[in-house]
Amino acid sequence: RYQVKFRQTNFVNMTFVKLQKSKAYFKRYQVKFRRRREGKTDYRQRKRLCCQAKNKYQSPKYRLVVRFTNKQVICQIAYSLIDGDRILTSASSNELPRYGLSVGLKNYAAAYCTGLLCARRLLQKVGLDDVYEGNDEVDGNVVSTTIGKTTYYVDEVDEDKRPFRALLDVGVKTTSTGCRIFGALKGAADGGLDIPHSEKRFPGYDRDSKEYDADMHRERIFGGHVGEYMEYLEEEDNTKYQAQFAAYLEEDIEADGLEELYESVHEKIREDPSPSEKKAFSPDKSFKRTAKLSIEERKARVQAKKDAKNAELEAEDDE
């Protein structure tokens, strides 16, 4: 009377999986620092940049912090305390329009100008701007002076006052050869800061032959690579040239005049590196938010919409 149907079942042999992380692992697990989890701070690097020898009696290690955003270059001289970092001085490429550079605020040449501005501003603040004037003639070479067992990365070392030493802080940026971070470093070094470095990451260094072309680096500092691309694009694709270099064309900046432009910017930075005066902030008090309706007012508003719609429907029926 009754038919029994059996469903065919395929049995799969499960392999034995060893439990890799035991309960003891999770009980002893320690969460990493927040900025490490966010990928913002390399604590192994930060420890070596901040920790000072105990016989230095809490004299801080200063860092040249270089960061790139989507629109600007930021250079800061910072030192760390137990409750956080302190900024001694800072400079941004957004300040470069004061010195005559209003376009290309994120390229290698702009990074050099920002580093130079930060260095001159710091030395002016600590009273060393007359003692260490830096390198006026930009040639791309690494300058250093050895006294005893110590190497200072400046032209000459004063007998009474030693140069201001800072260490480059690159954050989590990849330090590839020709990176713009080293443009800011070169600008700060030419500005008179004592920053330990070599030519191995500058543009123009060949890792295979271990030779350094300082002229190539100098060309990059004065925007030569930008000028070459402008000339190439103007000949090959004028439409793309008009679109990509529209800001340059508005300012009447041509490929041939880039070197003179950057030279004038360097001179103006050395003349007055002081920060501009802060403008007093005055909020716009004319705007007022509309007052919140009470529940009776909201109900009356809904009822008025209903009445208007009903009247409209009745008028259509009469027609």
Coordinates of C-alpha atoms in Angstrom, one line a residue:
R1 CA 0.0 0.0 0.0
Y2 CA 2.7 2.5 0.9
Q3 CA 5.8 3.1 -1.3
V4 CA 8.9 4.1 0.4
K5 CA 11.4 6.1 -1.6
F6 CA 15.1 6.4 -0.6
R7 CA 17.1 9.4 -1.6
Q8 CA 20.6 8.6 -2.8
T9 CA 23.2 10.3 -0.6
N10 CA 26.8 10.9 -1.5
F11 CA 29.1 10.6 1.5
V12 CA 32.4 12.6 1.4
N13 CA 35.3 11.6 3.6
M14 CA 36.4 14.6 5.5
T15 CA 40.1 15.0 6.1
F16 CA 41.4 15.6 9.6
V17 CA 42.1 19.3 10.2
K18 CA 44.5 20.1 13.0
L19 CA 43.5 23.0 15.2
Q20 CA 46.2 25.6 14.7
K21 CA 45.2 28.2 17.3
S22 CA 44.3 26.8 20.7
K23 CA 42.3 28.4 23.5
A24 CA 45.6 29.4 25.1
Y25 CA 46.5 31.4 22.0
F26 CA 43.4 33.5 22.2
K27 CA 43.6 34.0 26.0
R28 CA 47.1 35.4 25.6
Y29 CA 46.4 37.4 22.4
Q30 CA 47.3 41.1 22.7
V31 CA 45.7 43.7 20.4
K32 CA 48.2 45.8 18.5
F33 CA 48.3 49.6 18.9
R34 CA 45.5 51.5 17.2
R35 CA 47.7 53.3 14.7
R36 CA 49.4 50.0 13.9
R37 CA 46.0 48.4 13.2
E38 CA 45.1 51.4 11.0
G39 CA 48.4 51.2 9.1
K40 CA 49.4 54.7 10.0
T41 CA 52.5 54.3 12.3
D42 CA 55.5 52.1 11.9
Y43 CA 56.4 51.7 15.6
R44 CA 59.7 49.9 14.9
Q45 CA 60.8 53.0 13.0
R46 CA 59.4 55.4 15.4
K47 CA 61.2 53.9 18.4
R48 CA 64.5 54.3 16.7
L49 CA 63.7 57.9 15.7
C50 CA 62.5 59.0 19.2
C51 CA 64.5 57.0 21.8
Q52 CA 67.4 59.0 23.1
A53 CA 70.4 57.8 25.1
K54 CA 70.0 58.3 28.9
N55 CA 73.2 60.2 29.2
K56 CA 71.7 62.9 26.9
Y57 CA 69.5 64.1 29.8
Q58 CA 66.2 64.3 28.0
S59 CA 67.5 66.4 25.1
P60 CA 65.0 65.4 22.4
K61 CA 65.7 63.9 19.0
Y62 CA 64.2 66.2 16.4
R63 CA 62.6 64.7 13.3
L64 CA 61.9 66.2 9.9
V65 CA 58.4 64.8 9.2
V66 CA 57.4 64.8 5.5
R67 CA 53.9 63.9 4.5
F68 CA 52.0 64.1 1.2
T69 CA 48.3 64.6 0.9
N70 CA 46.1 64.8 -2.2
K71 CA 46.8 68.5 -2.6
Q72 CA 49.9 69.5 -0.7
V73 CA 53.3 68.7 0.9
I74 CA 53.7 69.2 4.7
C75 CA 57.1 69.4 6.4
Q76 CA 57.4 69.6 10.2
I77 CA 60.1 69.7 12.8
A78 CA 58.8 67.5 15.6
Y79 CA 60.1 66.0 18.9
S80 CA 58.3 63.5 21.2
L81 CA 57.4 63.7 24.8
I82 CA 55.7 61.1 26.9
D83 CA 52.3 62.5 26.3
G84 CA 52.7 63.1 22.6
D85 CA 54.6 64.9 19.9
R86 CA 55.4 68.6 19.9
I87 CA 55.8 70.6 16.6
L88 CA 58.6 73.1 16.7
T89 CA 57.8 74.6 13.3
S90 CA 56.0 73.5 10.1
A91 CA 55.6 74.5 6.5
S92 CA 53.2 73.6 3.8
S93 CA 53.3 73.9 0.0
N94 CA 50.0 75.8 0.3
E95 CA 52.2 78.7 1.4
L96 CA 54.2 78.8 -1.8
P97 CA 51.7 81.1 -3.6
R98 CA 53.1 83.8 -1.3
Y99 CA 56.5 83.3 -3.0
G100 CA 55.2 83.2 -6.6
L101 CA 54.5 79.5 -7.1
S102 CA 50.8 78.8 -7.4
V103 CA 50.7 75.6 -9.6
G104 CA 52.3 72.1 -9.2
L105 CA 52.2 72.2 -5.4
K106 CA 52.9 68.5 -5.0
N107 CA 55.7 67.6 -7.4
Y108 CA 59.4 67.1 -6.7
A109 CA 60.3 70.8 -7.1
A110 CA 57.5 71.9 -4.8
A111 CA 58.7 69.4 -2.2
Y112 CA 62.2 70.9 -2.4
C113 CA 60.7 74.4 -1.9
T114 CA 58.7 73.3 1.1
G115 CA 61.7 71.6 2.8
L116 CA 63.7 74.8 2.2
L117 CA 61.0 76.9 3.7
C118 CA 60.7 74.7 6.8
A119 CA 64.5 74.7 7.3
R120 CA 64.9 78.5 7.0
R121 CA 61.9 79.1 9.2
L122 CA 63.2 76.9 11.9
L123 CA 66.7 78.4 11.9
Q124 CA 65.2 81.8 12.0
K125 CA 63.2 80.8 15.1
V126 CA 66.2 79.3 17.0
G127 CA 68.6 82.1 15.9
L128 CA 70.9 80.1 13.6
D129 CA 69.8 81.6 10.2
D130 CA 72.8 83.9 10.0
V131 CA 75.3 81.2 11.1
Y132 CA 74.1 78.4 8.8
E133 CA 72.8 79.9 5.5
G134 CA 72.8 76.5 3.7
N135 CA 73.6 76.0 0.0
D136 CA 72.7 78.9 -2.2
E137 CA 73.9 77.3 -5.4
V138 CA 71.8 74.3 -6.0
D139 CA 73.9 71.6 -7.7
G140 CA 72.4 68.3 -6.4
N141 CA 75.6 67.2 -4.5
V142 CA 75.6 66.0 -1.0
V143 CA 77.5 68.4 1.3
S144 CA 79.2 67.1 4.5
T145 CA 81.9 68.1 6.9
T146 CA 83.7 65.7 9.2
I147 CA 85.1 66.9 12.6
G148 CA 86.7 64.2 14.6
K149 CA 84.5 61.1 14.5
T150 CA 81.3 63.1 13.8
T151 CA 80.0 64.0 10.3
Y152 CA 77.9 67.1 9.9
Y153 CA 75.9 67.5 6.7
V154 CA 76.5 71.3 6.3
D155 CA 79.2 73.3 4.5
E156 CA 81.0 74.6 7.6
V157 CA 80.6 74.0 11.3
D158 CA 80.7 77.0 13.6
E159 CA 83.0 76.9 16.6
D160 CA 80.4 78.1 19.1
K161 CA 77.2 76.8 17.7
R162 CA 76.7 73.4 16.2
P163 CA 74.2 72.9 13.4
F164 CA 70.6 71.9 14.1
R165 CA 70.3 68.1 13.6
A166 CA 67.1 66.4 12.5
L167 CA 66.3 62.9 11.3
L168 CA 64.1 62.2 8.3
D169 CA 60.7 60.7 9.2
V170 CA 59.1 59.1 6.1
G171 CA 56.2 57.4 7.9
V172 CA 54.9 54.4 6.0
K173 CA 55.8 55.7 2.6
T174 CA 57.9 53.5 0.3
T175 CA 61.5 55.0 0.1
S176 CA 62.1 54.3 -3.6
T177 CA 64.8 56.0 -5.6
G178 CA 63.7 59.4 -6.8
C179 CA 60.8 59.6 -4.3
R180 CA 59.5 63.1 -3.6
I181 CA 60.2 62.7 0.1
F182 CA 63.9 63.1 -0.7
G183 CA 63.2 66.3 -2.6
A184 CA 61.9 67.8 0.7
L185 CA 65.0 66.3 2.5
K186 CA 67.3 68.0 -0.1
G187 CA 65.5 71.3 0.3
A188 CA 65.9 71.2 4.1
A189 CA 69.6 70.2 3.8
D190 CA 70.3 73.0 1.4
G191 CA 68.4 75.3 3.9
G192 CA 71.0 74.7 6.6
L193 CA 69.7 71.7 8.6
D194 CA 72.0 68.9 9.5
I195 CA 70.2 65.8 8.2
P196 CA 72.1 62.5 7.8
H197 CA 71.6 61.2 4.3
S198 CA 73.4 60.0 1.2
E199 CA 72.9 60.2 -2.6
K200 CA 71.7 56.6 -2.9
R201 CA 68.0 57.5 -3.1
F202 CA 68.2 60.8 -5.0
P203 CA 67.2 61.0 -8.7
G204 CA 70.2 60.3 -10.9
Y205 CA 71.7 57.5 -8.8
D206 CA 72.3 54.2 -10.6
R207 CA 72.3 51.2 -8.3
D208 CA 73.9 48.9 -10.8
S209 CA 76.9 51.1 -11.6
K210 CA 76.9 52.9 -8.2
E211 CA 77.3 56.2 -9.9
Y212 CA 75.4 59.4 -9.1
D213 CA 74.4 62.0 -11.7
A214 CA 74.0 65.3 -9.8
D215 CA 73.0 67.2 -12.9
M216 CA 69.9 65.0 -13.2
H217 CA 69.0 65.7 -9.6
R218 CA 69.4 69.4 -10.2
E219 CA 67.2 69.3 -13.2
R220 CA 64.5 67.5 -11.2
I221 CA 64.8 70.2 -8.4
F222 CA 64.1 73.0 -11.0
G223 CA 61.1 71.1 -12.6
G224 CA 63.0 70.0 -15.7
H225 CA 61.0 66.7 -15.9
V226 CA 57.8 68.8 -15.9
G227 CA 59.0 71.0 -18.7
E228 CA 60.0 68.1 -20.8
Y229 CA 56.6 66.5 -20.5
M230 CA 54.9 69.8 -21.3
E231 CA 56.9 70.1 -24.5
Y232 CA 56.3 66.5 -25.4
L233 CA 52.5 66.7 -24.8
E234 CA 52.2 70.0 -26.7
E235 CA 53.7 68.4 -29.8
E236 CA 52.0 65.0 -29.5
D237 CA 48.5 65.8 -28.1
N238 CA 47.7 69.5 -27.9
T239 CA 44.1 68.8 -26.6
K240 CA 45.5 66.8 -23.6
Y241 CA 48.1 69.4 -23.1
Q242 CA 45.5 72.2 -22.8
A243 CA 43.5 70.1 -20.3
Q244 CA 46.4 68.8 -18.1
F245 CA 48.3 72.0 -17.9
A246 CA 45.4 74.4 -17.8
A247 CA 46.5 75.9 -14.5
Y248 CA 50.0 76.5 -15.9
L249 CA 48.5 78.2 -19.0
E250 CA 46.3 80.4 -16.9
E251 CA 49.4 81.7 -15.0
D252 CA 51.3 82.1 -18.3
I253 CA 53.9 79.5 -17.2
E254 CA 55.8 77.9 -20.0
A255 CA 58.3 75.0 -20.1
D256 CA 61.2 77.3 -20.8
G257 CA 60.5 79.6 -17.8
L258 CA 60.2 76.9 -15.0
E259 CA 63.9 77.1 -13.9
E260 CA 63.7 80.9 -13.5
L261 CA 60.4 80.6 -11.7
Y262 CA 61.9 78.1 -9.1
E263 CA 65.0 80.2 -8.7
S264 CA 62.9 83.3 -7.8
V265 CA 60.9 81.2 -5.4
H266 CA 64.1 80.0 -3.6
E267 CA 65.4 83.6 -3.3
K268 CA 62.1 84.9 -1.9
I269 CA 61.9 82.0 0.7
R270 CA 65.4 82.9 1.9
E271 CA 64.5 86.6 2.1
D272 CA 61.4 86.1 4.3
P273 CA 60.7 82.6 5.6
S274 CA 58.5 83.8 8.5
P275 CA 54.9 82.5 8.5
S276 CA 52.1 84.8 7.4
E277 CA 50.0 86.5 10.0
K278 CA 46.9 84.5 11.0
K279 CA 43.6 86.1 9.9
A280 CA 41.0 86.6 12.6
F281 CA 38.2 84.2 12.1
S282 CA 34.8 85.8 12.0
P283 CA 31.9 83.4 11.6
D284 CA 28.9 84.2 9.5
K285 CA 26.1 84.8 11.9
S286 CA 23.5 85.8 9.3
F287 CA 22.5 82.2 8.8
K288 CA 19.8 80.9 11.1
R289 CA 18.5 77.4 11.2
T290 CA 14.7 77.1 10.8
A291 CA 12.9 76.4 14.1
K292 CA 11.7 72.8 14.7
L293 CA 7.9 72.4 14.3
S294 CA 5.8 71.1 17.1
I295 CA 3.7 68.0 16.7
E296 CA 0.5 70.1 16.4
E297 CA 2.1 72.2 13.6
R298 CA 3.3 69.0 11.8
K299 CA -0.2 67.5 12.0
A300 CA -1.8 70.8 10.7
R301 CA 0.7 70.8 7.8
V302 CA -0.1 67.3 6.8
Q303 CA -3.9 68.0 7.0
A304 CA -3.5 71.1 4.9
K305 CA -1.7 69.0 2.2
K306 CA -4.5 66.5 2.3
D307 CA -7.2 69.2 2.0
A308 CA -5.5 70.7 -0.9
K309 CA -5.2 67.3 -2.7
N310 CA -8.9 66.5 -2.0
A311 CA -9.9 69.9 -3.4
E312 CA -7.9 69.2 -6.5
L313 CA -9.5 65.8 -7.0
E314 CA -13.0 67.2 -6.5
A315 CA -12.3 69.9 -9.1
E316 CA -11.2 67.3 -11.6
D317 CA -14.4 65.2 -11.0
D318 CA -16.6 68.3 -11.6
E319 CA -15.0 68.9 -14.9

